[in-house]
PDB file of C-alpha atoms in Angstrom:
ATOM      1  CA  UNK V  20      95.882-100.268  -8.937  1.00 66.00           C
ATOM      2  CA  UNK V  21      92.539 -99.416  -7.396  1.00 78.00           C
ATOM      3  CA  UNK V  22      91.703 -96.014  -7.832  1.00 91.00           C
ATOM      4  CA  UNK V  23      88.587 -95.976  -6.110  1.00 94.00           C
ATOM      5  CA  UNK V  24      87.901 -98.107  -2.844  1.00 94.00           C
ATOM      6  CA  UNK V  25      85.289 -98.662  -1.016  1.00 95.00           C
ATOM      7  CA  UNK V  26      86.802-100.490   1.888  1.00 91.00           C
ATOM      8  CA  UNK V  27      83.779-102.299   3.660  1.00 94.00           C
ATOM      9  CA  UNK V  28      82.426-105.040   1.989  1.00 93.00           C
ATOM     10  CA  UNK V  29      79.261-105.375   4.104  1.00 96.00           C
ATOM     11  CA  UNK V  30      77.506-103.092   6.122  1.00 97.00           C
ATOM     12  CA  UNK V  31      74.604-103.987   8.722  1.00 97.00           C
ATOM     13  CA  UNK V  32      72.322-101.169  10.042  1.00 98.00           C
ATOM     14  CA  UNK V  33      68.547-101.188  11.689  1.00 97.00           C
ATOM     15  CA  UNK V  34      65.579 -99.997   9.610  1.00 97.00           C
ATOM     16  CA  UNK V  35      64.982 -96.349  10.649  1.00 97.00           C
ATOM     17  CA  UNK V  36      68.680 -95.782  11.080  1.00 97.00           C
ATOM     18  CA  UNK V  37      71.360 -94.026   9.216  1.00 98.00           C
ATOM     19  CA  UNK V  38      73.476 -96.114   6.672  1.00 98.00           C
ATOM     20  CA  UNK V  39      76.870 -94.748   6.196  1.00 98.00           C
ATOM     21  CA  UNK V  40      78.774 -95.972   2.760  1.00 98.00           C
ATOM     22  CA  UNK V  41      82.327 -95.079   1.491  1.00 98.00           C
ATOM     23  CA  UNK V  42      84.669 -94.563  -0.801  1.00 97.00           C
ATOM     24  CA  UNK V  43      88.118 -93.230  -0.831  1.00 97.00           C
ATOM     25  CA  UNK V  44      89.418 -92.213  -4.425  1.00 96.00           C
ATOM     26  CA  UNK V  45      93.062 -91.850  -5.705  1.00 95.00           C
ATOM     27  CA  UNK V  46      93.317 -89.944  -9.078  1.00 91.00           C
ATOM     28  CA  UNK V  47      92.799 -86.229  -8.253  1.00 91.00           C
ATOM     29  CA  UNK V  48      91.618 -85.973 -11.865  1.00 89.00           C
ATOM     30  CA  UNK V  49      88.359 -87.677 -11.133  1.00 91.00           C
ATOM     31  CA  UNK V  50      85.995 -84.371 -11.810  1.00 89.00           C
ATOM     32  CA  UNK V  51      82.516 -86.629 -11.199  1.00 91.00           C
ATOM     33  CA  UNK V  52      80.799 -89.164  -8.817  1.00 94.00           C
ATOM     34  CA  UNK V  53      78.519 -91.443  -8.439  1.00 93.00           C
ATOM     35  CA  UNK V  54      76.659 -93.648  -6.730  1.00 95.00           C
ATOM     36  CA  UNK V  55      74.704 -96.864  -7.715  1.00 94.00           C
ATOM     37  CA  UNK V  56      72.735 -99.735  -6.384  1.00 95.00           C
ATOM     38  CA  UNK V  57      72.557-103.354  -7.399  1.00 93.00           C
ATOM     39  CA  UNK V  58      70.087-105.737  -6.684  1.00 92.00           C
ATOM     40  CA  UNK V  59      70.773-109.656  -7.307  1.00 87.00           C
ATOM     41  CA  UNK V  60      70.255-110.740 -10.517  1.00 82.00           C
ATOM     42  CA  UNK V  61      69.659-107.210 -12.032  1.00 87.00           C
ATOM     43  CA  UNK V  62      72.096-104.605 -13.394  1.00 91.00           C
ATOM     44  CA  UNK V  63      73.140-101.593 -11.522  1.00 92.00           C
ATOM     45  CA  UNK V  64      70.360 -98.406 -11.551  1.00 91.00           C
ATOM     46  CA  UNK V  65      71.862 -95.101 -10.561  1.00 89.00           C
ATOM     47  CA  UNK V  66      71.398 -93.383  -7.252  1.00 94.00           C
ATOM     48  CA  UNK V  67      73.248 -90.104  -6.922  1.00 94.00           C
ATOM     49  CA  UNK V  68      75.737 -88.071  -8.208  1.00 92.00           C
ATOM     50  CA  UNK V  69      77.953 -84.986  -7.405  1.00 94.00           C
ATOM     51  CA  UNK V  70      80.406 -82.989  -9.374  1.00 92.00           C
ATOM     52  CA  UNK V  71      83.855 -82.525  -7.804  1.00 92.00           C
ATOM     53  CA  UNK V  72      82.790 -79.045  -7.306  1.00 93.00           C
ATOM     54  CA  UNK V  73      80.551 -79.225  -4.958  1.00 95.00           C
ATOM     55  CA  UNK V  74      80.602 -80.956  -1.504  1.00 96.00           C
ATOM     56  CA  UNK V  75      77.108 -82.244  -0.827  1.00 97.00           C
ATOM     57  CA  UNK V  76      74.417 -82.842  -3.115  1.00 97.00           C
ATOM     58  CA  UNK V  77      70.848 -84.391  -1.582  1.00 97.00           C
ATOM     59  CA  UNK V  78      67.762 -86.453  -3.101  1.00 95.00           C
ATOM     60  CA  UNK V  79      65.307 -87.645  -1.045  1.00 97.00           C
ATOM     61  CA  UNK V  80      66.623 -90.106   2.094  1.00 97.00           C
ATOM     62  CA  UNK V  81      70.009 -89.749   0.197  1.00 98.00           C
ATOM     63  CA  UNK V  82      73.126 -87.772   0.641  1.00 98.00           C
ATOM     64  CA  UNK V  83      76.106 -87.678  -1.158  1.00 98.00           C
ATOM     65  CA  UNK V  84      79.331 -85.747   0.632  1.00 98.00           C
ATOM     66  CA  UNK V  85      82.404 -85.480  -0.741  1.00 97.00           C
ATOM     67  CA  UNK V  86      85.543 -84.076   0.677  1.00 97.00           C
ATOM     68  CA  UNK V  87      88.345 -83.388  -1.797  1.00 95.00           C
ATOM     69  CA  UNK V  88      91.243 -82.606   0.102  1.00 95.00           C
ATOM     70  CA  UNK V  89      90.925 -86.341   1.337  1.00 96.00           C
ATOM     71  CA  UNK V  90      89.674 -87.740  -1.374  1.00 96.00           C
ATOM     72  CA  UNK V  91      86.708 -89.398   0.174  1.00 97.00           C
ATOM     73  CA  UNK V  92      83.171 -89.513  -0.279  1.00 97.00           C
ATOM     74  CA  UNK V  93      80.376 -90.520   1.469  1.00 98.00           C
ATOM     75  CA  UNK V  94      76.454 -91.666   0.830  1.00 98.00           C
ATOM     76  CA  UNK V  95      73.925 -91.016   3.666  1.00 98.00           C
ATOM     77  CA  UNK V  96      70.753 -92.634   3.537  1.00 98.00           C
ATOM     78  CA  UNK V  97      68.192 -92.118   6.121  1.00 97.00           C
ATOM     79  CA  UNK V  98      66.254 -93.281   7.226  1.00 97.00           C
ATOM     80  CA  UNK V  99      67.402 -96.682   6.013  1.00 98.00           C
ATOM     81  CA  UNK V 100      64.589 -99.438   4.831  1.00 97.00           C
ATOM     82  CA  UNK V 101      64.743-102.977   4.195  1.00 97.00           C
ATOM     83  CA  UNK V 102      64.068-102.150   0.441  1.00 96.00           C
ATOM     84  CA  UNK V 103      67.525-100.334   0.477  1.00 97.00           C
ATOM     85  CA  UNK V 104      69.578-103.761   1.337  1.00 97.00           C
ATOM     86  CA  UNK V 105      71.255-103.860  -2.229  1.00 97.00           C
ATOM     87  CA  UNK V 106      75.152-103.863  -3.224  1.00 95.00           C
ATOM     88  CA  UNK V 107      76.038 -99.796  -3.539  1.00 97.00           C
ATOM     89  CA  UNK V 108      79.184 -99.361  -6.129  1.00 95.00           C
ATOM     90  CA  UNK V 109      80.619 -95.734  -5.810  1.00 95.00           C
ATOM     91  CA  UNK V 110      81.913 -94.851  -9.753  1.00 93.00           C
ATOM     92  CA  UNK V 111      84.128 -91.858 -10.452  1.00 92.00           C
ATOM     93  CA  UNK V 112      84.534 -90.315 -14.344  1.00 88.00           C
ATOM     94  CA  UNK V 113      87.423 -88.999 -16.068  1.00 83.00           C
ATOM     95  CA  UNK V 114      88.363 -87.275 -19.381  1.00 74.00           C
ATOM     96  CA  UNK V 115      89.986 -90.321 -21.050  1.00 68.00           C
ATOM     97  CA  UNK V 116      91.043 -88.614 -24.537  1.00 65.00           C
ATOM     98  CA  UNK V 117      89.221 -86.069 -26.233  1.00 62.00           C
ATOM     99  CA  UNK V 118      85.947 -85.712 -24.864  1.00 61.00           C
ATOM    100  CA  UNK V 119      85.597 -89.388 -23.704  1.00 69.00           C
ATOM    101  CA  UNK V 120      84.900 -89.860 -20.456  1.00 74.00           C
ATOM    102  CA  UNK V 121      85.109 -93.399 -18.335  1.00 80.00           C
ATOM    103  CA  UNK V 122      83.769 -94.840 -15.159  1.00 84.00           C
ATOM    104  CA  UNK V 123      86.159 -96.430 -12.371  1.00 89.00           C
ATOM    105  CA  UNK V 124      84.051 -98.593  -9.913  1.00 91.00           C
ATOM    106  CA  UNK V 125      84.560 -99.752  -6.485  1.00 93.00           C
ATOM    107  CA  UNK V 126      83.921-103.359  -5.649  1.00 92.00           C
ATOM    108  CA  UNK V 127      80.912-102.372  -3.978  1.00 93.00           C
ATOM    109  CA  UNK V 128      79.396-102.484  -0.434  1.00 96.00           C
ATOM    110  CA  UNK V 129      76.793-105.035   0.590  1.00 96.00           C
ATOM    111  CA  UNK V 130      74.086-103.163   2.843  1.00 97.00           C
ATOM    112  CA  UNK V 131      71.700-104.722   4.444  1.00 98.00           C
ATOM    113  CA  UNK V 132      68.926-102.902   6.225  1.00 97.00           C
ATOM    114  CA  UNK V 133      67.150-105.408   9.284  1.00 96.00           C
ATOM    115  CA  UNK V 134      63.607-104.699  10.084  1.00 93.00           C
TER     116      UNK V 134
ATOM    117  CA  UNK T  10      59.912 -97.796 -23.529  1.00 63.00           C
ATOM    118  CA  UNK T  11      62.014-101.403 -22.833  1.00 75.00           C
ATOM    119  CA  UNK T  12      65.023-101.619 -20.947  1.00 91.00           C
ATOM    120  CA  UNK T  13      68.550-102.986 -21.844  1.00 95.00           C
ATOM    121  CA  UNK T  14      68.425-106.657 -22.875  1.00 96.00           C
ATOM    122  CA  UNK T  15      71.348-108.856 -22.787  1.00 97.00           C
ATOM    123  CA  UNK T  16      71.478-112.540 -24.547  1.00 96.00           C
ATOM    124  CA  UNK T  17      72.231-114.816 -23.200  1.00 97.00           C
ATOM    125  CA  UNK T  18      71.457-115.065 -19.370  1.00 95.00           C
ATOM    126  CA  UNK T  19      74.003-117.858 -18.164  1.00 96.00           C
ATOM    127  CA  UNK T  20      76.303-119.408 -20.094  1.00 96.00           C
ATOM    128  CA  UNK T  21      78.371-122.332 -20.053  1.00 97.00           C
ATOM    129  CA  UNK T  22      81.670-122.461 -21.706  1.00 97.00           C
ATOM    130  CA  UNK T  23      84.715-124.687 -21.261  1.00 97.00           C
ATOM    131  CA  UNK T  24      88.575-123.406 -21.333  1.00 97.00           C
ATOM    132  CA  UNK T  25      89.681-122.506 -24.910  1.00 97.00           C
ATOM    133  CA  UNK T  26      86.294-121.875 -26.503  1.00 97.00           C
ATOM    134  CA  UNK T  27      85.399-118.812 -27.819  1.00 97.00           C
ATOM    135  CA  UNK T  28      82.300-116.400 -26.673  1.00 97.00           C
ATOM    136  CA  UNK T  29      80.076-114.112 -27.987  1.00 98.00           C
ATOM    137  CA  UNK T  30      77.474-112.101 -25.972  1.00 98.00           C
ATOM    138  CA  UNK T  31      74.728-109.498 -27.178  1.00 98.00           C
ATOM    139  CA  UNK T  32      73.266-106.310 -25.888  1.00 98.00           C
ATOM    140  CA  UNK T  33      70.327-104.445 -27.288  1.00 97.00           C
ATOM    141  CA  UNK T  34      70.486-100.617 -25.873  1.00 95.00           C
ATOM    142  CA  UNK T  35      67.028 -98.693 -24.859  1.00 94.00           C
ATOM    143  CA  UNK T  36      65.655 -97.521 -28.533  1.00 92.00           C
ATOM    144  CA  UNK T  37      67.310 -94.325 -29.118  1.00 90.00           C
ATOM    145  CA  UNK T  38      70.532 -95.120 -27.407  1.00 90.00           C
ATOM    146  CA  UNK T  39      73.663 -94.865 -29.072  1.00 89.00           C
ATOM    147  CA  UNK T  40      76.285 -95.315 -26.367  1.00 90.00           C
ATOM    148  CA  UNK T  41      76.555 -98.688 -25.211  1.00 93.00           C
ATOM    149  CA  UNK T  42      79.332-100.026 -22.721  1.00 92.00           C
ATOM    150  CA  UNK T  43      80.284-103.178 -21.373  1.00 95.00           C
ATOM    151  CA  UNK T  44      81.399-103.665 -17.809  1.00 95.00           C
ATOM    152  CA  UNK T  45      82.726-107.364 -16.119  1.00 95.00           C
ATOM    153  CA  UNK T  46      81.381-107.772 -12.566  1.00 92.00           C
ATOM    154  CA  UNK T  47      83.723-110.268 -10.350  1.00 89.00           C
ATOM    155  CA  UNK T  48      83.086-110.967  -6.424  1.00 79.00           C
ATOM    156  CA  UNK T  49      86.893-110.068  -6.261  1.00 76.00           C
ATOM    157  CA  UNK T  50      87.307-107.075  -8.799  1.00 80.00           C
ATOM    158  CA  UNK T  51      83.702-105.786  -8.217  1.00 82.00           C
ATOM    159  CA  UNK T  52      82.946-103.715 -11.840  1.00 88.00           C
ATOM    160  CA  UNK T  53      85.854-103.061 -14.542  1.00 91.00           C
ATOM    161  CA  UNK T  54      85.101-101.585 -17.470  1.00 91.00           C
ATOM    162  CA  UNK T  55      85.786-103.588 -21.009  1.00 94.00           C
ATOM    163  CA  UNK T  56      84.998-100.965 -23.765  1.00 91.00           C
ATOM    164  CA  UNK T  57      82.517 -98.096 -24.647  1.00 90.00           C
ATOM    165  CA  UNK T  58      81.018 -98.203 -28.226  1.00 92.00           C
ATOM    166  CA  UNK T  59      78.985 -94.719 -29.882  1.00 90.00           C
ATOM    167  CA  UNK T  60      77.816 -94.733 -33.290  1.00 89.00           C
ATOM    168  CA  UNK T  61      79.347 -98.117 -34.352  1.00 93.00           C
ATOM    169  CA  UNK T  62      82.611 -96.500 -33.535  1.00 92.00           C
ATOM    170  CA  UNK T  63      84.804 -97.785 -29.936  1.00 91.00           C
ATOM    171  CA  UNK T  64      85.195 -94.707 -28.312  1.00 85.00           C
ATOM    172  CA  UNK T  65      86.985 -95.906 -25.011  1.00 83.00           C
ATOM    173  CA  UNK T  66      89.202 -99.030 -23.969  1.00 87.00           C
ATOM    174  CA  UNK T  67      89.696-100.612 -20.328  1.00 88.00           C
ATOM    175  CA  UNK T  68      92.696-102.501 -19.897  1.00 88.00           C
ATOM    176  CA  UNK T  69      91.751-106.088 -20.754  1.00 94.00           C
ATOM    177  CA  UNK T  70      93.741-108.508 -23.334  1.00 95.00           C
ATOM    178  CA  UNK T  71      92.952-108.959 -26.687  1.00 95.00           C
ATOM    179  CA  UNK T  72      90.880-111.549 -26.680  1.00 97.00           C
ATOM    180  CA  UNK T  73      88.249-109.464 -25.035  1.00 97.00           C
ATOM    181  CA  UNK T  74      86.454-107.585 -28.830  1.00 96.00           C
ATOM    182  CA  UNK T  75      83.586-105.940 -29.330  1.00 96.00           C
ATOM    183  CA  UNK T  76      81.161-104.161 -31.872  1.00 96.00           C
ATOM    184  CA  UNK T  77      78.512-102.636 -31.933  1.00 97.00           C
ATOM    185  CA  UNK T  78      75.728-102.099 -35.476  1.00 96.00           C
ATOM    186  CA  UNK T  79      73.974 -99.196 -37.011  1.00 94.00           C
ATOM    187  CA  UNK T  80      70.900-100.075 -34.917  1.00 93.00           C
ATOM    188  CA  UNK T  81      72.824 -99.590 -31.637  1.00 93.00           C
ATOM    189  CA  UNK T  82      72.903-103.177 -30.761  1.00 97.00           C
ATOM    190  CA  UNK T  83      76.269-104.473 -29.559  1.00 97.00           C
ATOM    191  CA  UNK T  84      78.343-107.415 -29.471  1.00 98.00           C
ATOM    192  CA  UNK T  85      81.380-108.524 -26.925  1.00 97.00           C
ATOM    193  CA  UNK T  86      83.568-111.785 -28.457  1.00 97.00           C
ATOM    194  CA  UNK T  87      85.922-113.191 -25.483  1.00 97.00           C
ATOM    195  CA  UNK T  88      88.003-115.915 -27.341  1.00 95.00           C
ATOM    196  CA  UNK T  89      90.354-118.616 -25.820  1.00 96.00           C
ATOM    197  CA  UNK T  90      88.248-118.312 -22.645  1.00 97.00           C
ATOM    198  CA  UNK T  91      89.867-119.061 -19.036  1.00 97.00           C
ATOM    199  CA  UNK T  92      88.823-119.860 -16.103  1.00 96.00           C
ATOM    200  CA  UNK T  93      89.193-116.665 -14.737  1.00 94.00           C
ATOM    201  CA  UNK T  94      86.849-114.971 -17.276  1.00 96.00           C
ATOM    202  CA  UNK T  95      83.853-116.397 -15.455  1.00 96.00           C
ATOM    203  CA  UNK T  96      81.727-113.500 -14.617  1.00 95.00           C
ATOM    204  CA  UNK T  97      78.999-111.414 -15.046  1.00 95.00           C
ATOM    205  CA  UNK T  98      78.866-109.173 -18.513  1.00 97.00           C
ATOM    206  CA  UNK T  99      76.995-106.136 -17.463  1.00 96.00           C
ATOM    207  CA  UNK T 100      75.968-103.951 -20.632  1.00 95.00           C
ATOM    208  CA  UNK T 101      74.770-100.289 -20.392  1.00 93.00           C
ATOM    209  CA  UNK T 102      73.445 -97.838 -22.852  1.00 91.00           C
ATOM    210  CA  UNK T 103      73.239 -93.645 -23.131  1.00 86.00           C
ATOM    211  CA  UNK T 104      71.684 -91.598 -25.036  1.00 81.00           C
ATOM    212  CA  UNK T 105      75.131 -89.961 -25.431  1.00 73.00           C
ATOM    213  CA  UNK T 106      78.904 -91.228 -23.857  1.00 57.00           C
ATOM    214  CA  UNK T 107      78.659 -88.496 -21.216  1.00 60.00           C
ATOM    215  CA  UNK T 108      75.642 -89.149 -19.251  1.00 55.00           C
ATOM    216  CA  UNK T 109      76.382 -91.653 -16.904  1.00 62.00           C
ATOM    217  CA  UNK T 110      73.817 -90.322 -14.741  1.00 62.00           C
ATOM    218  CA  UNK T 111      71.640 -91.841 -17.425  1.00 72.00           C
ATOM    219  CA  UNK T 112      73.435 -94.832 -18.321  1.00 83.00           C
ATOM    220  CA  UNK T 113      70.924 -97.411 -18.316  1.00 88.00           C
ATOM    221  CA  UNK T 114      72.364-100.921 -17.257  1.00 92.00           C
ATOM    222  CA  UNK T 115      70.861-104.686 -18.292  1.00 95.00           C
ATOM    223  CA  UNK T 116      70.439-107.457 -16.161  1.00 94.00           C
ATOM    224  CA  UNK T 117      74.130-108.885 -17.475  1.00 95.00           C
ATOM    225  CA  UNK T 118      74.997-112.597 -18.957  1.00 97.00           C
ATOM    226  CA  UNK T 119      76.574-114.518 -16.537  1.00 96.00           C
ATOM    227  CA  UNK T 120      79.303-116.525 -17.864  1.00 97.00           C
ATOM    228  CA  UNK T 121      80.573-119.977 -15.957  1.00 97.00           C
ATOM    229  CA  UNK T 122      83.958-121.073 -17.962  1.00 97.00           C
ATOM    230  CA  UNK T 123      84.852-124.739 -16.633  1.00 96.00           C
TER     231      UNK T 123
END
């Protein structure tokens, strides 16, 4: 069961333009999210983050939204450069026992920003 | 201050053999996890060590083990490998199991099983 999707595998956008990236979650007892990006043949560096308490959180070219009620977020980056074409993995925590928390990943959106 | 270093980098294993793969967290860290990156699964998470102790489980079979030492450095053991548990092993490390914000990952061991 995938409990957080990110539907589009590959995303194509024009330097200076806005990207657009999301994810759709299914376990209302997700209470964090993030974002990270993934360049080939390195590990993943995080991006962004917002609590489930809040509904936009901004750094920079990048936005995180999220909207609760449909259990979607989004990432915004813009203006988007060639440097940004990486894989982007949306991640959302939970309390699994005690004070444990764990990630659930997507599978990840391939962006790729033409100059 | 280095980063996350994994040992091997590629790997080459045939059905039926076992595996074992290393991780050595950012000096300090005591949280390290292990994630398996597939094209088709994209990132599941294996298991979540702190203090030597496992403090979280994905849902992966048995033969998937880990460990990790008093230094922080950690250990994953996949025995009777398949073909399907070709991947990349992606470790990460924390200072402590909550800050994913800060979870630092390495550049993974990717693992060919023929």
């Amino acid at each position: 069961d995938q409990q957080v999707k990110q539907n589009s595998p590959s995303l194509s956008v024009q330097e200076g333009r806005i990207s657009i990236l999301n994810c759709d979650y299914t376990n209302s007892m997700f209470d964090y999210f993030l974002w990270y990006k993934k360049y080939p043949a390195e590990g993943p560096t995080f991006l962004i983050s917002i609590s489930s308490i809040k509904d936009k959180n901004e750094d920079g070219r990048f936005t995180v939204f999220l909207n609760k009620s449909a259990k979607h977020l989004s990432l915004h980056i813009v203006p988007s450069q060639p440097g940004d074409s990486a894989v982007y993995f949306c991640a959302a925590r939970k309390l699994s026992g005690g004070s444990n928390y764990k990630l659930t990943f997507g599978k990840g959106t391939l962006l790729t920003v033409n100059p | 201050k280095a980063g996350v270093t994994q040992t091997p980098r590629y790997l080459i294993k045939t059905r039926g053999q076992q595996v074992t793969l290393s991780c050595s967290p950012i000096s300090g860290h005591r949280s390290v996890s292990w994630y398996q990156q597939t094209p088709g699964q994209g990132l599941q998470f294996l298991f979540e060590y702190f203090s030597e102790t496992q403090r979280n489980k994905g849902n992966f079979p048995g033969r998937f083990s880990g460990r990790q030492f008093s230094n922080s450095r950690s250990e994953m053991n996949v025995s009777t490998l398949e073909l399907g548990d070709s991947a990349l092993y992606l470790c990460a490390s924390s200072l402590e199991s909550r800050g994913f914000e800060t979870q630092y990952f390495g550049p993974g061991t990717r693992l060919l099983v023929l």
